[in-house]
Amino acid sequence: MSSVRVRFAPSPTGPFHIGGARSALFNWLFARHCGGAFIVRIEDTDLERSTRESEENILAALRWLGMDWDEGVQVGGPDGPYRQTERLDIYRQYVERLLLDGRAYRCYCTEEELAAEREALLKKGEMPRYLGRCRNLSPEDCFRLEKDGRRPVIRFRVPEGEVINVRDLVRGDVSFECGGIGDFIILKSDMIPTYNFAVVVDDHLMSISHVIRAEEHLPNTPRQILLYNALGWSLPEFAHVSLILGKDRSKMSKRHGATSVEQYQEKGYLPEALDNFLALLGWSPGGEEEIFTLEELKQQFTLERVAKSPAVFDLDKLNWLDGHYIRQSPLERVTDLAVPFLEKAGFIATPLSRGKYEWLKMVVDSVREYLNCLEEITVHASIYFMDGVEIEGKEAEEVLAGEQVPAVLSAIQKKVASREELTNPEVKLLLKEVGKELGVKGKQIFMPLRVALTGSTHGPDLNQIMVILGKDKVSDRLARMLGKIAGQV
Ligand code: GLU
């Protein structure tokens, strides 16, 4: 195994955002490309917002997307536990070390005092930050304050006048002045570490070689570098991946549509389509090709080809990719994935008999070319399940108003009645015969027949529609349409 060790470290505080899935995928692809290790760690120190349910959803979504992990929650490993709330003793040891070294100190400021300081700085047009009121308290001061009932937080003593340079594999060198940072909290008064502290301890103890995460964490990185330095630890490589924007170039949000992996899963997007799409959000191998299997992505993924510019979430592209994979997948798989949608729409009831399943495969095959995601199957396949045919729009009505329509439809009806069963060659033949006998051309047969059977002027292959509907339904729909037309005259 190579020395590459990367991690995905989600905070389980809500739906699994596609930005998080993109970070996970980039880490996973990088690890797999390099023959390194991929670790999943749960950052649940926000006790109020973290839930086990959210953690489980994230982990299930990772597996659904085809990502496995070598170490982490659920699978274990030598550097566990992998859930931060189970590592509290570990963090406290390092807090202690920083306190002893004078690199951290106890701060007793109250919320009110901090708010007042913040307000004063803002008034002066300065960045709000902690100005170090408790920096030089003596042990006696601390004792007195604690006797008064104050519970301290632990702050890191940020060195004055230094400039921290973040060497980023995607963004290049980015500098931050320590003066703008202010002594930040590493351990809260409830003894829970803050993100910036826990992440450094964990990344070090888990020997993480590359920290690949979203750009929004870039401002945290100088704080983390200060902690690495104070603890005498070497730095990992950093790679901050650009934001994901909506098509209107504002930050991707609910306004732009579904933002969580679960929502796409629920709509019936295929995981390989989502992987392919997410991989291209900020990475490209160069060239025109846009379709990549997970295997190909693994082979081609490098951090050098991760773009600095923001990625744009283009739903049309996701739809296009998903449509591609729906058309390409084995029919049985697409059928199995379509079943829950058809069942929910009330079109079928499970368990399905063998015969019904085989029939359903034909249904799926006849409409899958129209689908952006499997949820849409209920719209396109409804022609096979509806009871009566509803005429859709003016164009369809005009088709039915044709002079020859009753003759054509009743000729077809008779032919259908004379057949044992409707197979593809039989249907072809009988329509040809009708054309010949009535002396009418293809379109004059196909259009009224299509509208009579489906209510619409467009849709799947007509022969296939007849085969799938079968003799009885075709006869029934033709009879009803003939009755309707006769009633209108
Ligand atoms: N828990 C952080 C998040 O979900 C992880 C950030 C990091 O990768 O360092 O944003």
Coordinates of C-alpha atoms and ligand atoms in Angstrom, one line a residue:
M1 CA 0.0 0.0 0.0
S2 CA 1.2 3.5 -0.8
S3 CA 1.6 6.1 1.9
V4 CA -1.4 8.0 0.7
R5 CA -4.0 8.1 3.4
V6 CA -7.1 10.3 2.9
R7 CA -10.3 10.7 4.8
F8 CA -13.8 11.8 4.5
A9 CA -15.0 13.4 7.7
P10 CA -18.6 14.3 7.5
S11 CA -20.6 16.1 10.3
P12 CA -23.8 14.1 10.6
T13 CA -26.0 17.1 11.1
G14 CA -28.6 16.7 8.3
P15 CA -29.1 15.6 4.7
F16 CA -26.0 14.4 2.8
H17 CA -25.3 17.4 0.5
I18 CA -24.0 16.6 -3.0
G19 CA -21.0 18.8 -2.1
G20 CA -20.1 16.4 0.6
A21 CA -20.6 13.5 -1.7
R22 CA -18.3 15.2 -4.2
S23 CA -15.6 15.6 -1.4
A24 CA -16.0 11.9 -0.5
L25 CA -15.7 10.8 -4.1
F26 CA -12.6 12.9 -4.8
N27 CA -10.9 11.4 -1.7
W28 CA -12.0 7.9 -2.6
L29 CA -10.9 8.2 -6.2
F30 CA -7.5 9.7 -5.1
A31 CA -7.0 6.9 -2.6
R32 CA -7.9 4.2 -5.1
H33 CA -5.9 5.8 -7.9
C34 CA -2.8 5.8 -5.7
G35 CA -3.4 2.5 -4.0
G36 CA -3.7 4.3 -0.7
A37 CA -6.2 4.1 2.2
F38 CA -9.6 5.8 2.4
I39 CA -10.8 6.5 6.0
V40 CA -14.3 7.6 7.1
R41 CA -14.4 9.5 10.3
I42 CA -17.5 11.0 11.8
E43 CA -17.2 14.5 13.1
D44 CA -20.1 14.7 15.6
T45 CA -18.8 17.2 18.1
D46 CA -21.8 19.4 17.4
L47 CA -23.8 17.5 20.0
E48 CA -27.0 19.4 19.4
R49 CA -27.2 18.9 15.6
S50 CA -25.5 15.5 15.2
T51 CA -27.7 12.5 14.9
R52 CA -27.1 8.8 14.4
E53 CA -29.8 8.8 11.7
S54 CA -27.9 11.3 9.7
E55 CA -24.6 9.4 10.1
E56 CA -26.3 6.2 8.9
N57 CA -27.8 8.0 5.9
I58 CA -24.4 9.3 4.9
L59 CA -22.7 5.9 5.3
A60 CA -25.5 4.2 3.3
A61 CA -25.3 6.8 0.6
L62 CA -21.5 6.3 0.3
R63 CA -22.0 2.6 -0.1
W64 CA -24.8 3.2 -2.6
L65 CA -22.4 5.4 -4.6
G66 CA -20.0 2.5 -4.7
M67 CA -17.4 3.8 -2.2
D68 CA -15.9 1.5 0.3
W69 CA -13.5 2.4 3.1
D70 CA -10.5 0.7 4.5
E71 CA -10.8 2.2 8.0
G72 CA -13.5 4.0 9.8
V73 CA -16.9 3.8 11.4
Q74 CA -18.6 0.4 10.8
V75 CA -15.4 -1.2 9.6
G76 CA -12.9 -0.4 12.4
G77 CA -9.2 0.0 12.1
P78 CA -6.0 0.6 14.0
D79 CA -6.5 4.3 14.7
G80 CA -10.1 4.1 16.0
P81 CA -12.5 4.9 17.4
Y82 CA -13.6 6.8 14.3
R83 CA -16.4 8.8 15.8
Q84 CA -15.1 12.0 17.5
T85 CA -17.4 11.8 20.5
E86 CA -15.7 8.5 21.3
R87 CA -12.3 10.2 21.3
L88 CA -12.8 12.9 23.9
D89 CA -10.1 11.6 26.2
I90 CA -7.6 11.7 23.4
Y91 CA -8.3 15.4 22.6
R92 CA -8.1 16.4 26.3
Q93 CA -4.6 14.9 26.5
Y94 CA -3.4 17.3 23.7
V95 CA -5.2 20.2 25.2
E96 CA -3.3 19.5 28.4
R97 CA -0.1 19.5 26.5
L98 CA -0.8 22.9 24.9
L99 CA -1.7 24.3 28.3
L100 CA 1.5 23.1 29.9
D101 CA 3.5 24.5 27.0
G102 CA 1.8 27.8 27.4
R103 CA 0.4 27.5 23.9
A104 CA -3.1 27.6 25.2
Y105 CA -4.9 29.2 28.1
R106 CA -8.1 29.3 30.0
C107 CA -10.6 32.0 29.1
Y108 CA -13.4 32.9 31.4
C109 CA -15.1 35.6 29.3
T110 CA -18.8 35.6 29.3
E111 CA -21.1 35.6 26.3
E112 CA -22.0 39.2 27.1
E113 CA -18.3 40.3 27.3
L114 CA -17.5 38.6 24.0
A115 CA -20.6 40.1 22.3
A116 CA -19.6 43.6 23.5
E117 CA -16.0 43.1 22.2
R118 CA -17.4 41.9 18.9
E119 CA -19.6 44.8 18.5
A120 CA -16.9 47.3 19.3
L121 CA -14.6 45.8 16.7
L122 CA -17.3 45.8 14.1
K123 CA -18.1 49.5 14.9
K124 CA -14.4 50.3 14.2
G125 CA -14.6 48.4 10.9
E126 CA -12.3 45.6 12.2
M127 CA -12.6 41.9 11.8
P128 CA -14.4 40.5 14.9
R129 CA -11.9 38.4 16.9
Y130 CA -10.9 37.6 20.4
L131 CA -8.5 40.2 21.7
G132 CA -6.9 38.2 24.4
R133 CA -8.4 39.5 27.6
C134 CA -7.7 36.3 29.5
R135 CA -4.3 35.7 27.9
N136 CA -2.2 36.5 31.0
L137 CA -4.4 35.4 33.9
S138 CA -2.4 34.1 36.8
P139 CA -3.3 30.7 38.4
E140 CA -4.8 32.8 41.3
D141 CA -7.0 34.7 38.9
C142 CA -8.2 31.4 37.4
F143 CA -8.9 30.0 40.9
R144 CA -10.9 33.0 41.9
L145 CA -13.0 33.1 38.7
E146 CA -13.7 29.4 39.0
K147 CA -14.7 29.9 42.6
D148 CA -17.2 32.5 41.3
G149 CA -18.7 29.6 39.2
R150 CA -17.2 30.5 35.9
R151 CA -16.4 27.6 33.6
P152 CA -13.5 28.2 31.3
V153 CA -13.0 27.5 27.6
I154 CA -9.5 26.7 26.4
R155 CA -8.1 29.1 23.8
F156 CA -5.1 28.6 21.5
R157 CA -2.6 31.4 21.8
V158 CA -2.1 32.6 18.3
P159 CA 1.4 33.9 17.7
E160 CA 1.5 37.6 17.0
G161 CA 2.8 39.1 13.8
E162 CA 3.2 35.9 11.9
V163 CA 2.0 35.1 8.4
I164 CA 0.7 31.6 7.7
N165 CA 1.2 30.3 4.3
V166 CA -1.2 27.5 3.1
R167 CA 0.3 25.5 0.3
D168 CA -2.6 24.2 -1.5
L169 CA -2.4 21.6 -4.2
V170 CA -5.4 23.1 -6.0
R171 CA -5.2 26.8 -5.1
G172 CA -1.5 27.4 -4.9
D173 CA -0.1 29.4 -2.0
V174 CA -2.6 31.4 0.1
S175 CA -1.4 33.6 2.9
F176 CA -3.2 34.5 6.1
E177 CA -2.1 37.1 8.7
C178 CA -2.2 35.8 12.2
G179 CA -3.3 39.2 13.4
G180 CA -6.7 38.6 11.8
I181 CA -7.3 35.3 13.5
G182 CA -7.5 36.0 17.2
D183 CA -7.0 33.3 19.9
F184 CA -9.6 30.7 19.0
I185 CA -11.3 28.1 21.2
I186 CA -10.0 24.6 21.1
L187 CA -12.0 23.1 24.0
K188 CA -15.4 24.4 24.9
S189 CA -16.6 24.7 28.5
D190 CA -18.4 21.4 28.3
M191 CA -15.0 19.8 27.5
I192 CA -16.0 19.1 23.9
P193 CA -13.2 20.1 21.4
T194 CA -14.0 22.4 18.5
Y195 CA -13.8 21.3 14.9
N196 CA -10.4 22.9 14.2
F197 CA -8.8 21.2 17.1
A198 CA -10.3 17.7 16.8
V199 CA -9.6 17.6 13.0
V200 CA -5.9 18.3 13.6
V201 CA -5.5 15.7 16.3
D202 CA -7.4 13.1 14.3
D203 CA -5.7 13.8 11.0
H204 CA -2.3 13.5 12.7
L205 CA -3.1 10.4 14.7
M206 CA -4.7 8.8 11.7
S207 CA -1.6 9.6 9.6
I208 CA -3.6 11.5 7.0
S209 CA -1.3 12.4 4.1
H210 CA -3.7 14.6 2.1
V211 CA -6.6 16.7 3.3
I212 CA -9.0 17.0 0.4
R213 CA -12.1 19.0 1.3
A214 CA -14.3 21.9 0.2
E215 CA -13.0 25.4 -0.3
E216 CA -15.2 26.7 2.5
H217 CA -12.7 25.2 4.9
L218 CA -9.7 27.2 3.5
P219 CA -10.1 29.9 6.2
N220 CA -9.9 27.2 8.9
T221 CA -6.6 25.9 7.5
P222 CA -4.3 28.5 8.9
R223 CA -5.7 27.8 12.4
Q224 CA -5.1 24.1 11.8
I225 CA -1.5 24.8 10.6
L226 CA -0.9 26.8 13.8
L227 CA -2.0 23.8 15.8
Y228 CA 0.2 21.4 13.9
N229 CA 3.1 23.6 14.5
A230 CA 2.4 24.1 18.2
L231 CA 2.1 20.3 18.7
G232 CA 5.3 19.7 16.7
W233 CA 3.6 17.7 14.0
S234 CA 4.3 17.7 10.3
L235 CA 1.6 19.0 8.0
P236 CA -0.4 17.0 5.6
E237 CA -0.9 18.2 2.0
F238 CA -4.0 20.3 1.6
A239 CA -6.3 20.4 -1.5
H240 CA -9.3 22.6 -1.3
V241 CA -11.9 21.9 -3.9
S242 CA -13.9 24.7 -5.4
L243 CA -17.5 25.6 -4.5
I244 CA -20.4 24.2 -6.4
L245 CA -22.5 26.9 -8.0
G246 CA -26.0 26.7 -9.4
K247 CA -26.4 27.5 -13.1
D248 CA -27.0 31.2 -12.2
R249 CA -23.6 31.2 -10.6
S250 CA -24.8 31.7 -7.1
K251 CA -23.9 29.2 -4.4
M252 CA -25.8 25.9 -4.9
S253 CA -28.7 25.9 -2.6
K254 CA -32.2 24.4 -2.3
R255 CA -33.4 27.1 -4.6
H256 CA -31.6 25.3 -7.4
G257 CA -33.4 22.0 -6.8
A258 CA -32.5 18.9 -5.0
T259 CA -29.3 19.3 -3.1
S260 CA -29.0 16.0 -1.2
V261 CA -27.8 12.6 -2.4
E262 CA -30.9 11.1 -0.9
Q263 CA -33.2 13.2 -3.0
Y264 CA -31.5 12.0 -6.2
Q265 CA -31.7 8.5 -5.0
E266 CA -35.4 8.9 -4.3
K267 CA -36.0 10.2 -7.8
G268 CA -34.3 7.0 -9.2
Y269 CA -31.0 8.4 -10.4
L270 CA -28.5 5.6 -10.9
P271 CA -25.5 5.7 -8.7
E272 CA -23.0 5.4 -11.6
A273 CA -24.6 8.5 -13.2
L274 CA -24.3 10.5 -10.0
D275 CA -20.7 9.4 -9.6
N276 CA -19.9 10.3 -13.1
F277 CA -21.6 13.7 -12.7
L278 CA -20.0 14.4 -9.3
A279 CA -16.5 13.5 -10.6
L280 CA -16.9 16.1 -13.3
L281 CA -17.8 18.8 -10.8
G282 CA -14.4 20.3 -10.5
W283 CA -12.3 17.6 -12.2
S284 CA -11.8 16.6 -15.8
P285 CA -9.3 14.4 -17.4
G286 CA -9.0 16.8 -20.4
G287 CA -10.5 15.9 -23.8
E288 CA -14.1 15.7 -24.9
E289 CA -15.2 12.5 -23.2
E290 CA -17.8 12.8 -20.5
I291 CA -18.8 9.3 -19.7
F292 CA -16.7 7.5 -17.2
T293 CA -17.3 4.4 -15.2
L294 CA -16.1 4.3 -11.6
E295 CA -13.2 2.1 -12.8
E296 CA -12.2 4.6 -15.4
L297 CA -12.4 7.4 -12.9
K298 CA -10.2 5.5 -10.5
Q299 CA -7.6 5.1 -13.2
Q300 CA -7.6 8.7 -14.4
F301 CA -8.2 10.8 -11.3
T302 CA -5.4 13.0 -10.2
L303 CA -5.4 16.2 -8.1
E304 CA -3.4 18.0 -10.8
R305 CA -6.6 18.0 -12.9
V306 CA -8.9 19.4 -10.2
A307 CA -9.9 22.9 -11.3
K308 CA -9.5 26.1 -9.3
S309 CA -12.6 27.7 -10.7
P310 CA -16.0 27.0 -9.3
A311 CA -17.9 24.0 -10.6
V312 CA -21.4 24.6 -12.0
F313 CA -24.2 22.1 -11.1
D314 CA -26.0 21.5 -14.4
L315 CA -29.1 19.4 -13.9
D316 CA -29.4 18.9 -17.7
K317 CA -26.1 17.2 -17.7
L318 CA -27.0 14.9 -14.8
N319 CA -30.2 14.0 -16.7
W320 CA -28.3 13.3 -19.8
L321 CA -25.8 11.1 -18.0
D322 CA -28.5 9.3 -16.1
G323 CA -30.5 8.7 -19.3
H324 CA -27.4 7.3 -20.8
Y325 CA -26.9 4.8 -18.0
I326 CA -30.6 3.9 -17.9
R327 CA -30.5 3.0 -21.6
Q328 CA -27.2 1.1 -21.2
S329 CA -27.9 -0.9 -18.1
P330 CA -29.1 -4.5 -18.2
L331 CA -32.9 -4.5 -18.6
E332 CA -33.5 -6.6 -15.6
R333 CA -31.7 -4.1 -13.4
V334 CA -33.6 -1.2 -14.7
T335 CA -36.9 -3.1 -14.3
D336 CA -36.1 -4.0 -10.7
L337 CA -35.3 -0.4 -10.0
A338 CA -38.5 0.8 -11.7
V339 CA -40.7 -1.6 -9.7
P340 CA -41.0 0.6 -6.6
F341 CA -42.0 3.6 -8.6
L342 CA -44.6 1.7 -10.6
E343 CA -45.9 0.2 -7.4
K344 CA -46.1 3.6 -5.7
A345 CA -48.1 4.9 -8.6
G346 CA -50.6 2.0 -8.1
F347 CA -49.8 0.5 -11.5
I348 CA -48.5 -2.9 -10.2
A349 CA -48.6 -4.8 -6.9
T350 CA -45.7 -6.9 -5.7
P351 CA -44.8 -9.7 -5.6
L352 CA -44.9 -10.1 -9.3
S353 CA -45.5 -13.4 -11.0
R354 CA -42.8 -14.5 -13.5
G355 CA -45.1 -13.7 -16.4
K356 CA -46.0 -10.2 -15.1
Y357 CA -42.3 -9.5 -14.5
E358 CA -41.4 -10.5 -18.1
W359 CA -44.2 -8.3 -19.4
L360 CA -42.9 -5.5 -17.2
K361 CA -39.5 -5.8 -18.7
M362 CA -41.1 -5.1 -22.1
V363 CA -42.8 -2.0 -20.7
V364 CA -39.6 -0.7 -19.2
D365 CA -37.7 -1.4 -22.4
S366 CA -40.2 0.5 -24.5
V367 CA -40.0 3.7 -22.5
R368 CA -36.5 3.8 -21.0
E369 CA -35.1 5.9 -23.8
Y370 CA -37.3 8.8 -22.6
L371 CA -36.2 8.8 -19.0
N372 CA -33.9 11.2 -17.2
C373 CA -34.5 9.3 -14.0
L374 CA -36.6 6.3 -13.0
E375 CA -39.2 8.3 -11.2
E376 CA -40.3 9.6 -14.7
I377 CA -41.3 6.1 -15.7
T378 CA -44.7 6.5 -14.2
V379 CA -45.4 9.3 -16.7
H380 CA -44.2 7.4 -19.8
A381 CA -45.4 4.0 -18.8
S382 CA -48.9 5.1 -17.8
I383 CA -50.1 4.3 -21.3
Y384 CA -49.8 0.6 -20.4
F385 CA -51.7 0.9 -17.2
M386 CA -54.5 3.4 -17.6
D387 CA -58.0 2.3 -17.8
G388 CA -59.4 4.7 -20.3
V389 CA -57.5 6.7 -22.9
E390 CA -57.5 10.5 -22.5
I391 CA -56.9 12.5 -25.6
E392 CA -54.0 14.8 -25.1
G393 CA -54.1 18.1 -26.9
K394 CA -55.4 19.5 -30.1
E395 CA -53.0 17.6 -32.4
A396 CA -54.4 14.3 -31.2
E397 CA -58.0 15.5 -31.6
E398 CA -57.3 16.6 -35.1
V399 CA -55.8 13.2 -36.0
L400 CA -59.0 11.5 -34.8
A401 CA -61.2 13.9 -36.8
G402 CA -59.8 12.4 -40.0
E403 CA -62.4 11.1 -42.4
Q404 CA -60.8 7.6 -42.8
V405 CA -60.2 7.1 -39.1
P406 CA -63.3 5.0 -38.2
A407 CA -62.7 2.7 -41.2
V408 CA -59.0 2.3 -40.3
L409 CA -59.7 1.6 -36.7
S410 CA -62.4 -0.9 -37.2
A411 CA -60.4 -2.7 -39.9
I412 CA -57.5 -3.0 -37.3
Q413 CA -60.0 -4.1 -34.7
K414 CA -61.2 -6.9 -36.9
K415 CA -57.8 -8.1 -37.8
V416 CA -56.8 -8.0 -34.1
A417 CA -59.8 -10.1 -33.2
S418 CA -58.8 -12.7 -35.8
R419 CA -55.4 -13.2 -34.2
E420 CA -54.6 -15.6 -31.4
E421 CA -52.0 -13.3 -29.9
L422 CA -50.2 -10.1 -30.9
T423 CA -46.6 -10.6 -31.6
N424 CA -44.3 -8.2 -33.3
P425 CA -44.3 -9.9 -36.7
E426 CA -48.1 -10.4 -36.5
V427 CA -48.7 -6.8 -35.7
K428 CA -46.5 -5.7 -38.6
L429 CA -48.4 -7.9 -41.0
L430 CA -51.9 -7.0 -39.9
L431 CA -51.2 -3.3 -40.2
K432 CA -49.7 -3.8 -43.7
E433 CA -52.9 -5.8 -44.7
V434 CA -55.1 -3.0 -43.4
G435 CA -53.1 -0.4 -45.4
K436 CA -53.4 -2.5 -48.5
E437 CA -57.1 -3.3 -48.2
L438 CA -58.2 0.3 -47.5
G439 CA -55.6 1.8 -49.8
V440 CA -54.2 4.1 -47.1
K441 CA -50.7 5.1 -46.3
G442 CA -48.6 4.4 -43.2
K443 CA -49.1 7.6 -41.4
Q444 CA -52.9 7.5 -41.9
I445 CA -52.9 4.2 -40.1
F446 CA -50.3 4.8 -37.4
M447 CA -51.4 8.2 -36.2
P448 CA -55.1 7.3 -35.5
L449 CA -54.0 4.0 -34.0
R450 CA -51.5 5.6 -31.8
V451 CA -54.0 8.2 -30.5
A452 CA -56.6 5.6 -30.1
L453 CA -54.3 3.4 -28.0
T454 CA -52.5 6.1 -26.0
G455 CA -54.2 9.4 -26.4
S456 CA -51.1 11.0 -27.7
T457 CA -49.4 11.6 -31.1
H458 CA -46.0 10.5 -29.8
G459 CA -44.5 7.9 -27.7
P460 CA -42.8 4.5 -27.9
D461 CA -42.7 2.2 -30.9
L462 CA -46.3 1.6 -32.0
N463 CA -45.8 -2.1 -32.8
Q464 CA -44.3 -2.6 -29.4
I465 CA -47.2 -0.8 -27.7
M466 CA -49.6 -3.2 -29.4
V467 CA -47.6 -6.2 -28.3
I468 CA -47.3 -5.0 -24.7
L469 CA -51.0 -4.0 -24.4
G470 CA -52.0 -7.4 -25.9
K471 CA -55.0 -8.4 -27.8
D472 CA -57.7 -7.7 -25.2
K473 CA -56.6 -4.2 -24.2
V474 CA -56.0 -3.2 -27.9
S475 CA -59.5 -4.4 -28.8
D476 CA -61.0 -2.7 -25.9
R477 CA -59.3 0.6 -26.6
L478 CA -60.2 0.5 -30.2
A479 CA -63.8 -0.3 -29.5
R480 CA -64.0 2.6 -27.0
M481 CA -62.4 5.0 -29.4
L482 CA -64.8 3.9 -32.2
G483 CA -67.7 4.4 -29.9
K484 CA -66.5 7.8 -28.9
I485 CA -66.0 8.9 -32.5
A486 CA -69.4 7.5 -33.5
G487 CA -71.0 9.4 -30.5
Q488 CA -69.5 12.7 -31.7
V489 CA -70.8 12.6 -35.2
Ligands
GLU1 N1 -16.7 17.8 9.4 C1 -16.2 18.8 8.4 C2 -17.4 19.0 7.4 O1 -18.3 18.2 7.3 C3 -15.0 18.2 7.7 C4 -14.1 19.2 7.2 C5 -12.8 18.6 6.8 O2 -12.8 17.7 5.9 O3 -11.8 18.9 7.5 O4 -17.4 20.0 6.8

